[in-house]
Short mmCIF file of C-alpha atoms in Angstrom, two decimals:
data_model
loop_
_atom_site.label_atom_id
_atom_site.label_comp_id
_atom_site.label_asym_id
_atom_site.label_seq_id
_atom_site.Cartn_x
_atom_site.Cartn_y
_atom_site.Cartn_z
CA UNK A 1 10.78 -8.02 -6.80
CA UNK A 2 10.32 -4.53 -5.47
CA UNK A 3 11.64 -2.19 -8.16
CA UNK A 4 11.18 1.14 -10.06
CA UNK A 5 9.01 -0.78 -12.66
CA UNK A 6 7.17 -3.25 -10.51
CA UNK A 7 6.96 -6.16 -8.18
CA UNK A 8 4.91 -8.29 -6.23
CA UNK A 9 1.33 -9.00 -6.18
CA UNK A 10 0.26 -10.70 -3.35
CA UNK A 11 -2.83 -8.31 1.64
CA UNK A 12 -5.24 -6.73 4.69
CA UNK A 13 -6.76 -4.29 6.44
CA UNK A 14 -9.58 -1.97 6.00
CA UNK A 15 -8.07 1.43 7.09
CA UNK A 16 -10.65 3.90 6.72
CA UNK A 17 -14.45 3.40 7.03
CA UNK A 18 -17.29 5.64 8.27
CA UNK A 19 -17.16 6.88 11.81
CA UNK A 20 -19.13 4.99 14.55
CA UNK A 21 -22.04 7.61 13.77
CA UNK A 22 -24.75 5.73 11.64
CA UNK A 23 -26.78 7.15 8.86
CA UNK A 24 -30.09 6.26 7.47
CA UNK A 25 -30.45 5.59 3.58
CA UNK A 26 -33.35 6.05 1.45
CA UNK A 27 -34.70 2.31 1.04
CA UNK A 28 -36.14 0.59 4.30
CA UNK A 29 -35.77 -2.68 2.61
CA UNK A 30 -32.24 -2.88 1.32
CA UNK A 31 -30.32 0.49 2.08
CA UNK A 32 -30.32 1.74 -1.49
CA UNK A 33 -31.35 5.11 -2.78
CA UNK A 34 -34.45 5.18 -4.84
CA UNK A 35 -32.93 6.56 -7.95
CA UNK A 36 -29.82 5.25 -9.90
CA UNK A 37 -27.72 8.56 -9.88
CA UNK A 38 -24.55 8.66 -12.07
CA UNK A 39 -21.56 10.48 -11.03
CA UNK A 40 -18.18 11.50 -12.33
CA UNK A 41 -15.22 10.03 -10.83
CA UNK A 42 -11.54 10.55 -11.61
CA UNK A 43 -9.35 7.49 -11.00
CA UNK A 44 -5.56 7.50 -10.99
CA UNK A 45 -3.02 4.88 -11.06
CA UNK A 46 0.31 6.25 -9.71
CA UNK A 47 3.64 4.45 -8.77
CA UNK A 48 5.20 6.37 -6.15
CA UNK A 49 8.51 5.14 -6.00
CA UNK A 50 9.46 3.01 -2.72
CA UNK A 51 6.81 4.41 -0.62
CA UNK A 52 7.09 7.84 -2.07
CA UNK A 53 10.01 8.91 0.27
CA UNK A 54 12.95 7.27 -1.31
CA UNK A 55 13.84 9.78 -4.08
CA UNK A 56 15.82 12.73 -3.76
CA UNK A 57 14.01 15.61 -5.37
CA UNK A 58 17.16 17.49 -5.92
CA UNK A 59 19.54 14.61 -7.30
CA UNK A 60 16.84 12.31 -8.50
CA UNK A 61 18.78 9.66 -6.77
CA UNK A 62 17.90 7.41 -3.82
CA UNK A 63 17.46 9.25 -0.71
CA UNK A 64 20.09 8.30 1.79
CA UNK A 65 18.31 9.76 4.96
CA UNK A 66 17.81 6.60 6.99
CA UNK A 67 14.23 7.88 7.68
CA UNK A 68 13.58 8.76 4.44
CA UNK A 69 12.68 12.16 2.25
CA UNK A 70 9.41 13.38 3.76
CA UNK A 71 9.32 16.38 1.39
CA UNK A 72 9.00 13.96 -1.63
CA UNK A 73 6.02 12.16 -0.11
CA UNK A 74 4.56 15.69 0.27
CA UNK A 75 5.10 16.38 -3.43
CA UNK A 76 3.47 12.83 -4.04
CA UNK A 77 0.56 14.65 -2.36
CA UNK A 78 0.79 17.62 -4.42
CA UNK A 79 0.56 15.64 -7.65
CA UNK A 80 -2.30 13.75 -6.41
CA UNK A 81 -4.23 17.10 -5.84
CA UNK A 82 -3.03 18.49 -9.10
CA UNK A 83 -4.43 15.49 -10.91
CA UNK A 84 -7.78 16.06 -9.27
CA UNK A 85 -8.23 12.16 -8.52
CA UNK A 86 -10.99 10.98 -6.37
CA UNK A 87 -9.81 7.43 -6.25
CA UNK A 88 -5.82 6.54 -6.48
CA UNK A 89 -4.32 2.94 -6.72
CA UNK A 90 -1.00 3.12 -5.50
CA UNK A 91 2.06 1.00 -6.25
CA UNK A 92 5.18 0.57 -4.32
CA UNK A 93 3.36 2.30 -1.44
CA UNK A 94 5.36 0.38 1.09
CA UNK A 95 3.61 1.22 4.33
CA UNK A 96 2.73 4.70 3.22
CA UNK A 97 -0.54 4.18 1.99
CA UNK A 98 -2.33 5.58 5.06
CA UNK A 99 0.10 8.28 5.72
CA UNK A 100 -0.30 9.69 2.22
CA UNK A 101 -3.97 9.63 2.69
CA UNK A 102 -3.67 11.30 5.92
CA UNK A 103 -2.09 14.21 4.01
CA UNK A 104 -4.87 14.49 1.62
CA UNK A 105 -7.48 13.95 4.10
CA UNK A 106 -8.63 10.81 2.46
CA UNK A 107 -9.75 7.23 3.17
CA UNK A 108 -7.18 4.42 2.78
CA UNK A 109 -7.02 0.63 2.46
CA UNK A 110 -3.52 -0.30 3.31
CA UNK A 111 -4.35 -3.93 2.36
CA UNK A 112 -4.68 -3.03 -1.20
CA UNK A 113 -2.75 0.47 -1.40
CA UNK A 114 -5.86 2.30 -2.39
CA UNK A 115 -6.74 5.72 -1.27
CA UNK A 116 -9.82 7.59 -2.02
CA UNK A 117 -11.82 10.84 -1.10
CA UNK A 118 -14.59 8.48 -0.57
CA UNK A 119 -15.23 5.93 2.17
CA UNK A 120 -13.44 2.62 1.73
CA UNK A 121 -15.13 -0.74 2.62
CA UNK A 122 -13.12 -4.10 2.30
CA UNK A 123 -15.92 -6.60 1.57
CA UNK A 124 -16.23 -10.14 2.72
CA UNK A 125 -15.15 -12.48 0.13
CA UNK A 126 -12.96 -9.93 -1.70
CA UNK A 127 -9.66 -11.67 -0.01
CA UNK A 128 -7.71 -8.31 -1.19
CA UNK A 129 -8.66 -8.52 -4.84
CA UNK A 130 -10.82 -5.37 -4.44
CA UNK A 131 -12.28 -2.88 -2.21
CA UNK A 132 -15.41 -0.91 -2.54
CA UNK A 133 -15.29 2.72 -3.03
CA UNK A 134 -18.60 4.67 -1.80
CA UNK A 135 -18.90 7.90 -3.81
CA UNK A 136 -22.57 7.99 -2.69
CA UNK A 137 -24.04 6.87 0.53
CA UNK A 138 -25.08 3.27 0.14
CA UNK A 139 -23.73 3.18 -3.58
CA UNK A 140 -20.37 1.45 -4.40
CA UNK A 141 -17.75 0.86 -7.32
CA UNK A 142 -15.16 -1.74 -7.08
CA UNK A 143 -11.50 -0.90 -7.15
CA UNK A 144 -8.68 -3.31 -7.70
CA UNK A 145 -4.81 -2.53 -7.77
CA UNK A 146 -2.11 -4.49 -9.21
CA UNK A 147 1.72 -4.41 -9.54
CA UNK A 148 3.15 -7.06 -11.72
CA UNK A 149 6.70 -8.61 -11.65
CA UNK A 150 9.23 -6.21 -13.03
CA UNK A 151 12.16 -8.41 -14.63
CA UNK A 152 12.68 -9.34 -17.06
CA UNK A 153 11.17 -6.48 -18.89
CA UNK A 154 10.03 -7.17 -22.36
CA UNK A 155 10.90 -4.09 -24.28
CA UNK A 156 14.50 -4.54 -22.75
CA UNK A 157 14.46 -7.99 -24.07
CA UNK A 158 13.52 -7.00 -27.49
CA UNK A 159 15.80 -4.07 -27.35
CA UNK A 160 18.64 -6.51 -26.58
CA UNK A 161 17.78 -8.86 -29.59
CA UNK A 162 14.86 -11.23 -28.27
CA UNK A 163 12.47 -12.57 -30.86
CA UNK A 164 8.78 -12.16 -30.95
CA UNK A 165 8.41 -15.80 -29.76
CA UNK A 166 10.75 -15.22 -27.06
CA UNK A 167 9.27 -12.17 -25.65
CA UNK A 168 5.80 -13.86 -25.75
CA UNK A 169 6.95 -16.70 -23.99
CA UNK A 170 8.49 -14.43 -21.43
CA UNK A 171 5.20 -12.83 -20.81
CA UNK A 172 3.00 -15.77 -20.82
CA UNK A 173 5.29 -17.45 -18.18
CA UNK A 174 5.97 -14.76 -16.04
CA UNK A 175 3.24 -12.00 -16.02
CA UNK A 176 0.04 -13.52 -17.39
CA UNK A 177 -0.09 -15.66 -14.41
CA UNK A 178 0.19 -12.90 -12.14
CA UNK A 179 -3.06 -11.43 -13.42
CA UNK A 180 -5.24 -14.39 -13.39
CA UNK A 181 -6.94 -13.34 -9.86
CA UNK A 182 -8.25 -10.31 -11.91
CA UNK A 183 -9.17 -11.86 -14.93
CA UNK A 184 -11.40 -14.44 -13.10
CA UNK A 185 -12.57 -12.44 -10.24
CA UNK A 186 -13.45 -9.13 -11.46
CA UNK A 187 -15.85 -9.76 -14.42
CA UNK A 188 -18.30 -11.46 -12.06
CA UNK A 189 -18.60 -8.26 -10.16
CA UNK A 190 -19.35 -6.28 -13.62
CA UNK A 191 -21.99 -8.92 -14.26
CA UNK A 192 -23.65 -8.02 -11.33
CA UNK A 193 -23.89 -4.42 -12.14
CA UNK A 194 -20.98 -3.13 -10.17
CA UNK A 195 -18.68 -0.95 -12.03
CA UNK A 196 -15.05 -1.98 -11.73
CA UNK A 197 -11.97 -0.12 -12.00
CA UNK A 198 -8.39 -1.74 -12.26
CA UNK A 199 -5.25 0.37 -12.02
CA UNK A 200 -1.72 -0.84 -11.80
CA UNK A 201 1.95 -1.00 -12.94
CA UNK A 202 1.61 -3.50 -15.24
CA UNK A 203 5.25 -3.71 -16.30
CA UNK A 204 4.51 -4.63 -19.86
CA UNK A 205 3.23 -2.57 -22.60
CA UNK A 206 -0.32 -2.73 -24.32
CA UNK A 207 -1.01 -4.48 -27.58
CA UNK A 208 -2.82 -1.27 -28.31
CA UNK A 209 0.22 0.82 -28.41
CA UNK A 210 2.76 -1.61 -30.32
CA UNK A 211 0.84 -1.86 -33.54
CA UNK A 212 2.45 -2.22 -37.20
CA UNK A 213 1.82 1.84 -37.63
CA UNK A 214 3.98 2.29 -34.52
CA UNK A 215 6.56 -0.34 -35.47
CA UNK A 216 6.93 1.73 -38.79
CA UNK A 217 7.48 4.69 -36.90
CA UNK A 218 9.51 3.98 -33.87
CA UNK A 219 13.08 2.41 -33.97
CA UNK A 220 12.50 0.83 -30.73
CA UNK A 221 9.34 -0.89 -31.72
CA UNK A 222 10.89 -3.45 -34.25
CA UNK A 223 7.56 -5.41 -34.80
CA UNK A 224 4.10 -5.11 -33.76
CA UNK A 225 3.41 -7.24 -30.37
CA UNK A 226 0.03 -8.48 -29.23
CA UNK A 227 1.26 -8.18 -25.53
CA UNK A 228 -0.44 -10.91 -23.64
CA UNK A 229 -1.47 -9.28 -20.37
CA UNK A 230 -3.37 -6.28 -22.17
CA UNK A 231 -4.73 -8.86 -24.54
CA UNK A 232 -6.06 -11.18 -21.55
CA UNK A 233 -7.57 -8.22 -19.68
CA UNK A 234 -9.32 -6.77 -23.16
CA UNK A 235 -10.56 -10.28 -23.57
CA UNK A 236 -11.71 -10.48 -19.97
CA UNK A 237 -14.02 -7.28 -21.08
CA UNK A 238 -11.92 -4.56 -19.64
CA UNK A 239 -11.47 -1.04 -21.39
CA UNK A 240 -8.13 0.92 -21.43
CA UNK A 241 -9.40 4.22 -20.61
CA UNK A 242 -6.52 6.21 -22.16
CA UNK A 243 -7.01 4.53 -25.49
CA UNK A 244 -10.64 4.60 -25.25
CA UNK A 245 -10.09 8.69 -25.14
CA UNK A 246 -6.78 8.58 -27.10
CA UNK A 247 -7.06 5.97 -29.68
CA UNK A 248 -3.90 6.66 -31.66
CA UNK A 249 -0.90 5.69 -30.12
CA UNK A 250 1.55 7.59 -32.40
CA UNK A 251 -0.38 10.78 -31.92
CA UNK A 252 -0.49 10.07 -28.14
CA UNK A 253 1.79 7.59 -26.71
CA UNK A 254 1.17 8.58 -23.25
CA UNK A 255 4.69 7.14 -22.07
CA UNK A 256 4.56 6.54 -18.12
CA UNK A 257 8.25 4.69 -18.08
CA UNK A 258 10.17 6.84 -17.07
CA UNK A 259 10.69 10.46 -16.37
CA UNK A 260 14.09 9.65 -14.93
CA UNK A 261 15.18 6.76 -12.36
CA UNK A 262 18.08 5.78 -10.48
CA UNK A 263 17.22 2.44 -11.71
CA UNK A 264 16.55 3.12 -15.34
CA UNK A 265 18.84 2.03 -18.22
CA UNK A 266 21.50 4.02 -20.26
CA UNK A 267 19.66 2.92 -23.33
CA UNK A 268 15.98 3.25 -22.15
CA UNK A 269 12.87 2.08 -23.67
CA UNK A 270 9.97 4.50 -22.94
CA UNK A 271 6.56 3.07 -22.93
CA UNK A 272 3.08 3.31 -21.50
CA UNK A 273 3.00 0.65 -18.84
CA UNK A 274 0.63 2.26 -15.94
CA UNK A 275 -2.91 2.14 -16.88
CA UNK A 276 -6.56 2.57 -15.61
CA UNK A 277 -9.04 0.12 -17.04
CA UNK A 278 -12.71 -0.25 -16.44
CA UNK A 279 -15.63 -2.12 -16.97
CA UNK A 280 -19.32 -0.71 -16.47
CA UNK A 281 -17.93 2.96 -16.83
CA UNK A 282 -17.56 5.39 -19.74
CA UNK A 283 -14.24 7.07 -19.70
CA UNK A 284 -14.44 10.76 -20.92
CA UNK A 285 -10.96 12.11 -20.46
CA UNK A 286 -7.52 10.52 -19.85
CA UNK A 287 -4.27 12.43 -18.93
CA UNK A 288 -0.71 11.75 -17.92
CA UNK A 289 0.47 13.33 -14.97
CA UNK A 290 4.22 14.11 -14.75
CA UNK A 291 6.99 16.41 -15.01
CA UNK A 292 6.99 19.93 -16.83
CA UNK A 293 8.58 20.07 -20.39
CA UNK A 294 7.66 16.76 -21.38
CA UNK A 295 5.46 15.89 -24.19
CA UNK A 296 3.89 13.12 -22.88
CA UNK A 297 2.78 15.20 -19.77
CA UNK A 298 -0.77 16.96 -19.68
CA UNK A 299 -0.73 17.90 -15.93
CA UNK A 300 2.79 19.06 -14.89
CA UNK A 301 4.02 18.95 -11.38
CA UNK A 302 7.72 19.99 -10.62
CA UNK A 303 9.74 18.58 -9.21
CA UNK A 304 8.20 15.10 -10.24
CA UNK A 305 8.38 12.66 -7.32
CA UNK A 306 8.50 9.31 -8.80
CA UNK A 307 10.24 7.42 -11.56
CA UNK A 308 6.69 6.73 -13.12
CA UNK A 309 4.47 9.24 -14.28
CA UNK A 310 0.84 8.98 -13.26
CA UNK A 311 -2.33 8.46 -15.38
CA UNK A 312 -5.78 9.79 -14.37
CA UNK A 313 -9.04 9.04 -16.18
CA UNK A 314 -12.37 10.58 -15.89
CA UNK A 315 -15.77 8.53 -15.89
CA UNK A 316 -19.38 8.74 -15.83
CA UNK A 317 -20.47 5.97 -13.66
CA UNK A 318 -23.39 4.88 -11.88
CA UNK A 319 -22.44 3.20 -8.55
CA UNK A 320 -24.32 -0.04 -7.55
CA UNK A 321 -26.22 -0.43 -4.66
CA UNK A 322 -23.87 -1.64 -1.88
CA UNK A 323 -24.39 -5.64 -1.28
CA UNK A 324 -25.47 -6.69 2.31
CA UNK A 325 -22.07 -6.98 4.23
CA UNK A 326 -19.99 -7.07 7.36
CA UNK A 327 -16.53 -5.86 7.48
CA UNK A 328 -13.93 -5.75 10.39
CA UNK A 329 -11.88 -2.71 10.29
CA UNK A 330 -8.68 -4.76 11.38
CA UNK A 331 -7.99 -8.26 10.60
CA UNK A 332 -5.18 -8.92 13.13
CA UNK A 333 -5.63 -7.65 16.60
CA UNK A 334 -4.24 -8.05 20.18
CA UNK A 335 -6.41 -8.84 23.22
CA UNK A 336 -7.99 -5.56 24.73
CA UNK A 337 -8.02 -4.01 21.46
CA UNK A 338 -11.34 -2.62 20.28
CA UNK A 339 -12.88 -4.46 17.18
CA UNK A 340 -14.68 -2.26 15.13
CA UNK A 341 -17.26 -3.70 12.57
CA UNK A 342 -18.80 -1.99 9.58
CA UNK A 343 -22.20 -3.27 8.48
CA UNK A 344 -24.65 -2.67 5.61
CA UNK A 345 -27.83 -4.26 6.04
CA UNK A 346 -31.61 -3.90 5.25
CA UNK A 347 -32.43 -1.83 8.04
CA UNK A 348 -35.07 -4.32 9.57
CA UNK A 349 -35.49 -4.63 13.41
CA UNK A 350 -33.81 -7.66 14.78
CA UNK A 351 -30.57 -7.43 12.42
CA UNK A 352 -27.62 -8.11 14.56
CA UNK A 353 -23.82 -8.28 14.35
CA UNK A 354 -22.46 -11.21 16.23
CA UNK A 355 -18.85 -12.37 17.05
CA UNK A 356 -18.28 -16.17 16.69
CA UNK A 357 -14.99 -18.54 16.34
CA UNK A 358 -14.31 -19.03 12.63
CA UNK A 359 -16.87 -21.46 10.96
CA UNK A 360 -19.05 -21.60 14.10
CA UNK A 361 -22.89 -21.09 13.95
CA UNK A 362 -24.65 -18.04 14.80
CA UNK A 363 -26.09 -19.89 17.97
CA UNK A 364 -22.50 -19.96 19.36
CA UNK A 365 -22.11 -16.37 19.40
CA UNK A 366 -19.65 -14.90 21.87
CA UNK A 367 -20.88 -11.52 21.71
CA UNK A 368 -23.44 -9.63 19.80
CA UNK A 369 -25.01 -6.21 19.12
CA UNK A 370 -27.96 -4.84 17.37
CA UNK A 371 -28.05 -2.76 14.51
CA UNK A 372 -30.63 -0.60 15.77
CA UNK A 373 -32.67 -0.74 12.80
CA UNK A 374 -30.51 1.26 10.46
CA UNK A 375 -29.00 0.21 7.14
CA UNK A 376 -25.41 1.23 7.69
CA UNK A 377 -23.00 2.10 10.51
CA UNK A 378 -20.05 0.63 12.78
CA UNK A 379 -20.06 -1.37 15.75
CA UNK A 380 -17.53 -1.74 18.33
CA UNK A 381 -16.73 -4.80 20.47
CA UNK A 382 -14.35 -5.46 23.19
CA UNK A 383 -11.85 -8.27 22.98
CA UNK A 384 -10.60 -8.71 26.55
CA UNK A 385 -12.67 -11.70 27.29
CA UNK A 386 -11.95 -13.43 24.07
CA UNK A 387 -8.91 -16.11 23.93
CA UNK A 388 -6.54 -15.78 21.03
CA UNK A 389 -7.86 -17.41 17.79
CA UNK A 390 -9.47 -17.04 14.72
CA UNK A 391 -12.74 -15.39 14.66
CA UNK A 392 -15.44 -14.00 12.52
CA UNK A 393 -17.98 -11.00 12.50
CA UNK A 394 -21.18 -12.05 11.05
CA UNK A 395 -24.44 -9.99 9.76
CA UNK A 396 -27.49 -11.93 11.10
CA UNK A 397 -30.86 -11.43 9.78
CA UNK A 398 -33.86 -10.90 12.04
CA UNK A 399 -34.39 -14.67 11.82
CA UNK A 400 -30.76 -15.33 13.10
CA UNK A 401 -29.27 -16.62 10.08
CA UNK A 402 -25.92 -15.57 8.94
CA UNK A 403 -25.86 -13.06 5.94
CA UNK A 404 -22.25 -12.14 5.84
CA UNK A 405 -18.98 -13.07 7.55
CA UNK A 406 -15.71 -11.23 8.02
CA UNK A 407 -12.63 -12.91 9.47
CA UNK A 408 -10.21 -11.70 11.86
CA UNK A 409 -7.50 -12.81 14.15
CA UNK A 410 -6.97 -12.42 18.01
CA UNK A 411 -3.50 -12.68 19.40
CA UNK A 412 -2.24 -12.51 22.93
CA UNK A 413 -1.02 -8.95 24.01
CA UNK A 414 2.59 -8.42 22.84
CA UNK A 415 2.79 -11.46 20.74
CA UNK A 416 5.23 -11.24 17.79
CA UNK A 417 5.28 -12.12 13.99
CA UNK A 418 6.73 -15.53 13.42
CA UNK A 419 8.10 -17.37 10.19
CA UNK A 420 9.14 -21.03 10.35
CA UNK A 421 10.22 -23.74 8.07
CA UNK A 422 9.08 -27.43 8.37
CA UNK A 423 12.38 -28.83 8.83
CA UNK A 424 15.74 -27.58 9.78
CA UNK A 425 17.71 -29.48 7.22
CA UNK A 426 16.66 -29.99 3.53
CA UNK A 427 18.30 -31.89 0.66
CA UNK A 428 19.27 -29.93 -2.49
CA UNK A 429 15.97 -29.83 -4.66
CA UNK A 430 13.85 -30.87 -1.86
CA UNK A 431 10.92 -28.31 -1.60
CA UNK A 432 10.88 -26.08 1.45
CA UNK A 433 7.68 -25.37 3.36
CA UNK A 434 7.48 -22.24 5.32
CA UNK A 435 4.69 -20.72 7.55
CA UNK A 436 3.90 -17.43 9.16
CA UNK A 437 1.61 -16.13 11.97
CA UNK A 438 0.42 -12.64 12.60
CA UNK A 439 1.59 -11.19 9.42
CA UNK A 440 0.15 -7.79 8.66
CA UNK A 441 -1.59 -9.31 5.81
CA UNK A 442 -0.87 -6.86 3.30
CA UNK A 443 -1.70 -7.52 -0.54
CA UNK A 444 1.75 -7.21 -1.47
CA UNK A 445 3.65 -8.96 1.42
CA UNK A 446 6.16 -11.44 0.42
CA UNK A 447 8.77 -13.95 1.36
CA UNK A 448 12.26 -14.16 0.62
CA UNK A 449 14.82 -16.60 0.76
CA UNK A 450 18.33 -15.19 1.82
CA UNK A 451 21.48 -16.39 2.41
CA UNK A 452 21.83 -16.61 6.14
CA UNK A 453 22.96 -13.07 7.96
CA UNK A 454 23.16 -11.65 4.48
CA UNK A 455 22.36 -7.90 5.20
CA UNK A 456 20.25 -8.77 8.28
CA UNK A 457 22.02 -6.31 10.76
CA UNK A 458 21.60 -3.20 8.32
CA UNK A 459 20.46 -0.59 10.79
CA UNK A 460 18.18 1.07 7.99
CA UNK A 461 15.87 -1.92 7.48
CA UNK A 462 13.17 -1.05 9.96
CA UNK A 463 12.50 2.33 8.17
CA UNK A 464 13.74 2.21 4.54
CA UNK A 465 11.69 0.69 1.74
CA UNK A 466 14.29 0.38 -0.77
CA UNK A 467 16.55 -2.40 -1.82
CA UNK A 468 19.82 -0.62 -1.11
CA UNK A 469 18.81 -0.28 2.37
CA UNK A 470 19.30 -4.20 3.09
CA UNK A 471 17.05 -7.14 2.12
CA UNK A 472 17.86 -6.25 -1.41
CA UNK A 473 19.85 -9.59 -2.18
CA UNK A 474 16.83 -12.14 -2.33
CA UNK A 475 17.38 -15.56 -4.03
CA UNK A 476 13.77 -16.56 -4.36
CA UNK A 477 10.29 -15.15 -3.44
CA UNK A 478 6.87 -16.03 -2.71
CA UNK A 479 3.87 -13.99 -1.74
CA UNK A 480 1.73 -14.33 1.20
CA UNK A 481 -1.73 -14.02 -0.60
CA UNK A 482 -3.68 -12.01 1.65
CA UNK A 483 -3.12 -14.32 4.64
CA UNK A 484 -2.54 -13.20 8.47
CA UNK A 485 -1.45 -16.94 9.04
CA UNK A 486 -0.58 -19.37 6.28
CA UNK A 487 2.02 -21.39 4.61
CA UNK A 488 3.50 -21.66 1.18
CA UNK A 489 6.25 -23.90 -0.25
CA UNK A 490 9.63 -22.78 -2.22
CA UNK A 491 10.22 -24.92 -5.16
CA UNK A 492 10.82 -25.15 -8.93
CA UNK A 493 7.71 -22.74 -9.62
CA UNK A 494 9.05 -19.96 -7.10
CA UNK A 495 9.76 -16.58 -8.36
CA UNK A 496 13.40 -15.91 -9.31
CA UNK A 497 15.51 -13.23 -7.63
CA UNK A 498 19.14 -13.42 -7.51
CA UNK A 499 19.20 -17.29 -8.24
CA UNK A 500 17.26 -19.97 -9.47
CA UNK A 501 15.83 -23.19 -8.09
CA UNK A 502 17.40 -25.58 -6.56
CA UNK A 503 19.17 -23.71 -4.08
CA UNK A 504 22.89 -24.82 -3.56
CA UNK A 505 24.18 -26.24 -0.26
CA UNK A 506 24.43 -23.59 2.38
CA UNK A 507 22.74 -21.79 5.30
CA UNK A 508 19.64 -19.89 4.58
CA UNK A 509 16.76 -18.02 6.21
CA UNK A 510 13.16 -16.90 5.01
CA UNK A 511 12.16 -13.17 5.75
CA UNK A 512 8.70 -11.63 5.97
CA UNK A 513 8.73 -8.42 3.94
CA UNK A 514 6.04 -5.85 3.99
CA UNK A 515 3.83 -4.07 1.60
CA UNK A 516 5.92 -4.29 -1.65
CA UNK A 517 9.11 -2.96 -0.18
CA UNK A 518 12.17 -4.44 1.95
CA UNK A 519 11.42 -3.86 5.36
CA UNK A 520 11.54 -7.14 6.98
CA UNK A 521 9.16 -8.00 10.02
CA UNK A 522 10.33 -11.39 10.79
CA UNK A 523 12.74 -14.31 9.89
CA UNK A 524 12.63 -17.86 10.24
CA UNK A 525 15.45 -19.65 12.21
CA UNK A 526 18.40 -20.78 10.01
CA UNK A 527 18.17 -23.81 7.99
CA UNK A 528 20.64 -25.86 5.76
CA UNK A 529 20.47 -27.56 2.43
CA UNK A 530 22.94 -30.37 2.09
CA UNK A 531 23.68 -32.69 -0.74
CA UNK A 532 21.33 -35.83 -0.97
#
């Protein structure tokens, strides 16, 4: 659930692309530059605490202003500048990804909570798992960002008496499943020669930190642990940049949890749970960014605006040629909106970008524009004449064949987000199917089951991202998994909130909540659970 140590995983828009002006690249055949230049890239992972504006800098408690504390978000931007970062994977950005990027003069991908001083492209087929960052024209690296479930937290369980077997079972049941998309989906990019970076609040320590030497020296580490998430990522080929640069966890623990939190524990267990991982790039430096006068902090910023310290790592990396692609700027539009489509082609005469119904053949194109013989650019399409429905922008080669497809959804002007259940009455233990339309499609959007009416009339729900503002008492949750429209089922495998499956008899509703926070954009009609 959303919280100071982490929540949900689950999408998308491309928020910042290049302007409509096109630019020529070096190769007329595939748009790549002739050489293979390397660059220095500084990548940061930063949990900014409920949108970066819900912490009072003076009291270090929740900001009780209904509209948030904008000075805290300003301080988040200050911390990113101080870190010298080029790319930042945010956690708990909760609708403030692009406002933060605007403060920096950067590009943003709200779908994935990634910001960058370089252009960002949301490539077809990524499905919110990663974006391309373009540090050189026509050359890219892939960046992915995660925020794993927070509770129960393994180090707290050990502090309270859990055995090694118990904590390994917890991790394998709760957090290892949450990282499988990254374990399966990112290594193939690296195998194609595309450097990959994975940032995140992993809500678990690393096996590189809980060693026998550390257990001998730290009272809060009673035994070494091969933490399953870090092991799974290491086995997949990822390197932990902080431990590459600082291999001794006793000499350089690098704790990121916590510089102080409204949600911290009286008996706190400090650990390094925020990482910058890489494949196909060489880490040359890695620093903890946090409050001054703390031995873990390398780059000090006061007052510190979050309950996590950040981590920034420097890499020598050779960006890969950008694959041929087409990418819509927004995946959900209303009739009359302008559809903007980024393309990267070969630059050959006859290439086009076309609009078709989802899955339709290029010959059925409803609109089409030439790429004008350039490799890279952005085209605009009017949508007034299109009827509501699911569409794709497609890149066509000179022969008219589809090279790449990027989906989007068009809705009638003024239409609203909907959430609905398949039935109005369920028996205890009966799975609950829920569907939604016109979601924002953020990677961290989620669905929560609530007791009907519980906190639904809280006046701060529309602006506040923290649980205390309302929508905090969720019973079970599921992710929307990067979908604008979709469905899922609540049942025995659903994530636990304030209760476990099955739900008891009573009246309930399901709310769609935005982007790793507690803002509700839509609720289902109330439904009832009864005894069989």
